[in-house]
Coordinates of C-alpha atoms in Angstrom, one line a residue:
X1 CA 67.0 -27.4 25.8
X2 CA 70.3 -28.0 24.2
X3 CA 72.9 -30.9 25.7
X4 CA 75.3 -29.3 27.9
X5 CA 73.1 -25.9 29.1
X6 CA 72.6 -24.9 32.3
X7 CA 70.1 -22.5 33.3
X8 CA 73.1 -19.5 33.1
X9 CA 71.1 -16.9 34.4
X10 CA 71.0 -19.2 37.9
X11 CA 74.3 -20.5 38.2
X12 CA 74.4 -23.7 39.9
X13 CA 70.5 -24.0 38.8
X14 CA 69.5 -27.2 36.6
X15 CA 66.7 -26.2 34.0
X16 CA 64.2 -29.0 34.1
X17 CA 64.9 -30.0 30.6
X18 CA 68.5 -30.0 30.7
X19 CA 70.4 -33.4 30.1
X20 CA 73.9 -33.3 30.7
X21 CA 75.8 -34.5 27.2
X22 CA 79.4 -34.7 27.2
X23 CA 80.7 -32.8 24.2
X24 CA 83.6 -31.8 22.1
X25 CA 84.3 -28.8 20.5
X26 CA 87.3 -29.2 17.9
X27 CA 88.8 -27.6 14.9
X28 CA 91.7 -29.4 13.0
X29 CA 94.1 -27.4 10.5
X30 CA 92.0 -24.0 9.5
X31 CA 93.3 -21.9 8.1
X32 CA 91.4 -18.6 6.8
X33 CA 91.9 -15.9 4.4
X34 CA 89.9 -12.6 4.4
X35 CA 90.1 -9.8 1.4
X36 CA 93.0 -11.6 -0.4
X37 CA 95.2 -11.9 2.8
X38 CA 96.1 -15.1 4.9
X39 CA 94.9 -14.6 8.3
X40 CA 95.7 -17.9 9.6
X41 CA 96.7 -21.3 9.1
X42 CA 97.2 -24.5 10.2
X43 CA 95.4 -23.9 13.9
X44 CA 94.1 -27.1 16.0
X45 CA 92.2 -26.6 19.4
X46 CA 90.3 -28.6 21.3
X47 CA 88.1 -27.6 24.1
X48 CA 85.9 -30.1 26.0
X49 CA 82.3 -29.9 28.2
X50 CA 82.8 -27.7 31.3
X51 CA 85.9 -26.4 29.8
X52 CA 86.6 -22.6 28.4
X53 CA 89.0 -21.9 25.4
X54 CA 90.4 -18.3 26.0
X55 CA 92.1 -16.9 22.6
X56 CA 94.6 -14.4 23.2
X57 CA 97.2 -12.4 20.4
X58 CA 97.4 -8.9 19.2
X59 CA 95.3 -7.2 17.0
X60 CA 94.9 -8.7 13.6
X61 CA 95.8 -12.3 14.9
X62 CA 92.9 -13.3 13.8
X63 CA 91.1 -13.9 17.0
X64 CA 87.4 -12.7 16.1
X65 CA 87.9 -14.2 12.3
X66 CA 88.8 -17.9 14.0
X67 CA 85.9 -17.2 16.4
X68 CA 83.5 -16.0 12.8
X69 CA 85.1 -20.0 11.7
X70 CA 83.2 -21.4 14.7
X71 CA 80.3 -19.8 14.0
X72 CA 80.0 -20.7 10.3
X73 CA 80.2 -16.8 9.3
X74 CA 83.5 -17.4 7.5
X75 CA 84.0 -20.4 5.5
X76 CA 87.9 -21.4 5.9
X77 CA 90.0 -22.2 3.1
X78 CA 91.2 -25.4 5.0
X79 CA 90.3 -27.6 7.9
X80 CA 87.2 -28.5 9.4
X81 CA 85.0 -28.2 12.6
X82 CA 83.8 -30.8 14.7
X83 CA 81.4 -30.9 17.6
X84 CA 81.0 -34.1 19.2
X85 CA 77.8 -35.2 21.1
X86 CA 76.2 -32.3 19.7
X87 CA 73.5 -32.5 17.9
X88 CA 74.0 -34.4 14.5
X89 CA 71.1 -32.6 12.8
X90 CA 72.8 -29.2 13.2
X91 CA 75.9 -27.5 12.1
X92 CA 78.5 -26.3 14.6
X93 CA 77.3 -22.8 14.4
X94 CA 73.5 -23.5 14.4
X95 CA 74.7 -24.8 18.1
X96 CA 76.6 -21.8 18.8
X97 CA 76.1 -18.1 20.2
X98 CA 78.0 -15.5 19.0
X99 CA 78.7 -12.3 20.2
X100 CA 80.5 -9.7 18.3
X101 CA 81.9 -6.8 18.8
X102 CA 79.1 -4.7 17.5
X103 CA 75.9 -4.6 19.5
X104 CA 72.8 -5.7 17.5
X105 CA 69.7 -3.3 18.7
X106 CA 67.4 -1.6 17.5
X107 CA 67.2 1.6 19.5
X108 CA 63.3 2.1 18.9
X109 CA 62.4 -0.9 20.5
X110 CA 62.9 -1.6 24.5
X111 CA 65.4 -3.5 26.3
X112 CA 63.0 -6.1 26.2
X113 CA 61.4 -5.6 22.9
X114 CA 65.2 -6.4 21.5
X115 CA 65.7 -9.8 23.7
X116 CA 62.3 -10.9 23.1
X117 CA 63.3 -10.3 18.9
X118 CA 66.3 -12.2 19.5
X119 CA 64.5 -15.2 21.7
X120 CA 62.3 -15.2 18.4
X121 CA 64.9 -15.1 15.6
X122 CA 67.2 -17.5 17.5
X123 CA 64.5 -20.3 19.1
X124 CA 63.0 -20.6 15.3
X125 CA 59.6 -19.2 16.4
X126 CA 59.4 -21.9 19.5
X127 CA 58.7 -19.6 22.1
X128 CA 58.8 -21.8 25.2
X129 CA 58.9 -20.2 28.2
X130 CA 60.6 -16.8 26.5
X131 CA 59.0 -14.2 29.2
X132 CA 60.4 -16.3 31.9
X133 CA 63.9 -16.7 30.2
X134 CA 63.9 -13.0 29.2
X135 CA 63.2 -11.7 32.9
X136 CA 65.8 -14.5 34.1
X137 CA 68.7 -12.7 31.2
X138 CA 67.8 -9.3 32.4
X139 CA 68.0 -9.9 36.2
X140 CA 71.4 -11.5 34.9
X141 CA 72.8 -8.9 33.2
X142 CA 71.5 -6.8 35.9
X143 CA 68.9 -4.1 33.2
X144 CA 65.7 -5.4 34.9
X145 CA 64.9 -1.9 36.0
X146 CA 65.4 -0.6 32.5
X147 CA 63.1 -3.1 30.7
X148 CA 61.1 -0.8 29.5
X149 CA 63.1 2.0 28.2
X150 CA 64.2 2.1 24.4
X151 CA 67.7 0.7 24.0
X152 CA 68.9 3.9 21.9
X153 CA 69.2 5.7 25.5
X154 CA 71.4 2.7 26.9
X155 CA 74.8 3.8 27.6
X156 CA 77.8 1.6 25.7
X157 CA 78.5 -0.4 28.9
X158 CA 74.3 -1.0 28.5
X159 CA 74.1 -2.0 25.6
X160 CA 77.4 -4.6 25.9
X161 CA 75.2 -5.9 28.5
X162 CA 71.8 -6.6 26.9
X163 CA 74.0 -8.1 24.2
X164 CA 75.2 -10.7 26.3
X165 CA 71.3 -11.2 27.4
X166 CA 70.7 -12.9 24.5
X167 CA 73.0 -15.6 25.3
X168 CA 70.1 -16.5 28.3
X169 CA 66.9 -16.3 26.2
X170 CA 68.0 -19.4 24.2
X171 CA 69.7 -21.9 25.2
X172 CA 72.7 -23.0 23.5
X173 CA 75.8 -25.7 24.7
X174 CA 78.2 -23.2 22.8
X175 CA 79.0 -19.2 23.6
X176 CA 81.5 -17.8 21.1
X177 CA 82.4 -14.4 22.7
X178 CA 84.6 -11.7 21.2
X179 CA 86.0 -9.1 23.9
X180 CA 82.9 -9.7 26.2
X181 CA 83.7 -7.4 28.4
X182 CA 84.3 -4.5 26.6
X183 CA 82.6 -1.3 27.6
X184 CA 81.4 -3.1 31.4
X185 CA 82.4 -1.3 34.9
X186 CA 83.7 -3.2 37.6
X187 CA 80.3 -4.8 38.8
X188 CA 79.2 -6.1 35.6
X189 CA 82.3 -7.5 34.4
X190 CA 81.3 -9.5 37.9
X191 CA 78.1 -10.3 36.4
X192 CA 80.0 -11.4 33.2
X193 CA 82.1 -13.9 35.1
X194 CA 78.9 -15.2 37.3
X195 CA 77.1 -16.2 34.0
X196 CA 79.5 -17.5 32.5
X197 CA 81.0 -20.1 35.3
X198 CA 77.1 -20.9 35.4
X199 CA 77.4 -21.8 31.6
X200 CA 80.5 -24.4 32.3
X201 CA 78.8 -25.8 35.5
X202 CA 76.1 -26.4 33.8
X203 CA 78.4 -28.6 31.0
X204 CA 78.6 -25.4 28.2
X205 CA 81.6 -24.4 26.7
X206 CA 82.8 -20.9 25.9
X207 CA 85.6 -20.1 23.2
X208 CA 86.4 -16.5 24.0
X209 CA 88.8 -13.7 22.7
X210 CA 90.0 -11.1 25.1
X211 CA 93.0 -9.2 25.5
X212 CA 92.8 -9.2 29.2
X213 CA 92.0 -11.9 31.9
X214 CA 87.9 -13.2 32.1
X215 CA 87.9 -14.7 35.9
X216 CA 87.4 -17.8 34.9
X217 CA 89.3 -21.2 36.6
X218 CA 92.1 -22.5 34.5
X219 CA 90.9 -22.1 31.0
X220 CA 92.5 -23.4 27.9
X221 CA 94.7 -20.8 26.0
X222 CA 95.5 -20.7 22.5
X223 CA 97.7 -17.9 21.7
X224 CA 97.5 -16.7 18.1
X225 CA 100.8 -14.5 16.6
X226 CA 99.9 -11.6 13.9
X227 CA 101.0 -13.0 10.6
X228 CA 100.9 -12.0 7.3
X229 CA 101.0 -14.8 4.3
X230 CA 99.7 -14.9 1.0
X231 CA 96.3 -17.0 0.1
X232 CA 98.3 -19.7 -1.4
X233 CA 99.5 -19.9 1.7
X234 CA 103.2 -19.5 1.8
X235 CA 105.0 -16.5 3.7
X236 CA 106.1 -13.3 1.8
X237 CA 109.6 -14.7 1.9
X238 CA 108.6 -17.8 0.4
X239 CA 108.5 -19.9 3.3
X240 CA 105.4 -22.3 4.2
X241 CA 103.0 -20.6 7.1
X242 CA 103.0 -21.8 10.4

């Protein structure tokens, strides 16, 4: 198991193989640029073990790109990322999860046919204990009664959910989540907040972009304005970006 990962799907639950690392999750001066227009610049954050980094801003801030940064899905045009006590083999984003907005299923296959893929494709082939982990994410998530039925017949709030499952079937110290809670009622958005304070007791961090509050205890904030600058990097008025 990866430093800093509690068993989420039992908050307050040690897995056996967990060893508590203290670790550092930075980023020092990015600055990205997506189809020829400057999205953000010179943005530092710092977000420690146990600790959440919530990113807040209207649309086109450039919350889900900074979040695509962390993940190593976007290369930025400046800056660097840093995770400290992590795992020096690795990159940051080989450490990471990453939920999007879009929900990656295959409606063919079952609820549990799509997690066991993604326990698969994520754990490099080493299986471990995946049925265990699978039922665990599920019972989570709350969709162990729907385990066998095709995800294509999942309704949006469903689908969000077993989504966010996958964040359970392999351990990783990092969750990267973009609007998380889109699409879930009441109850699951309960669920949301369970696994997740799980994750940081456990010594995970979470970087997460939302419009609206998460639950969680006194997370960081980093607020990120909407604006527009030129890939050079200099504002339409001539003046440097901020």
């Amino acid at each position: 198991m990866a430093p800093g990962c509690a068993d989420a799907a039992h908050p307050g639950r040690q897995a056996t193989a967990c060893k508590l690392v203290a670790m550092k999750l930075s980023g020092q001066n990015l600055a990205c640029v997506r189809g020829g227009r400057g999205v953000f610049s010179g943005v530092f954050f710092a977000v420690s073990t146990g600790e959440a980094l919530v990113l807040t801003g209207p649309n086109g801030a450039g919350k889900s790109s900074l979040l695509r940064v962390i993940a190593g899905l976007i290369q930025p045009i400046a800056g660097c990322m840093a995770l400290e006590g992590g795992d020096p083999e690795l990159s940051v984003g080989e450490q990471c999860h990453y939920v999007g907005h879009l929900d990656p299923l295959k409606p063919a296959l079952t609820v549990t046919e799509n997690l066991a893929f993604w326990a698969r494709f994520l754990n490099g082939g080493h299986a471990g204990d995946e049925r265990g982990r699978i039922a665990a994410g599920l019972e989570a998530v709350g969709l162990q009664d729907l385990a066998g039925l095709p995800a294509g017949y999942l309704s949006a709030g469903q689908k969000r959910r077993l989504s966010l499952a996958r964040v359970l079937s392999v351990p990783r110290p990092v969750w990267l989540l973009d609007e998380p809670a889109t699409a879930l009622d009441a109850a699951s958005q309960q669920r949301l907040q369970t696994v997740m304070q799980g994750h940081l007791a456990g010594g995970g961090l979470i970087v997460a972009a939302t419009h609206g509050p998460l639950g969680l205890a006194e997370p960081v904030e980093l607020p990120l304005t909407a604006f527009s600058y030129r890939s050079d990097g200099s504002a339409p008025d001539g003046d440097a970006a901020p």
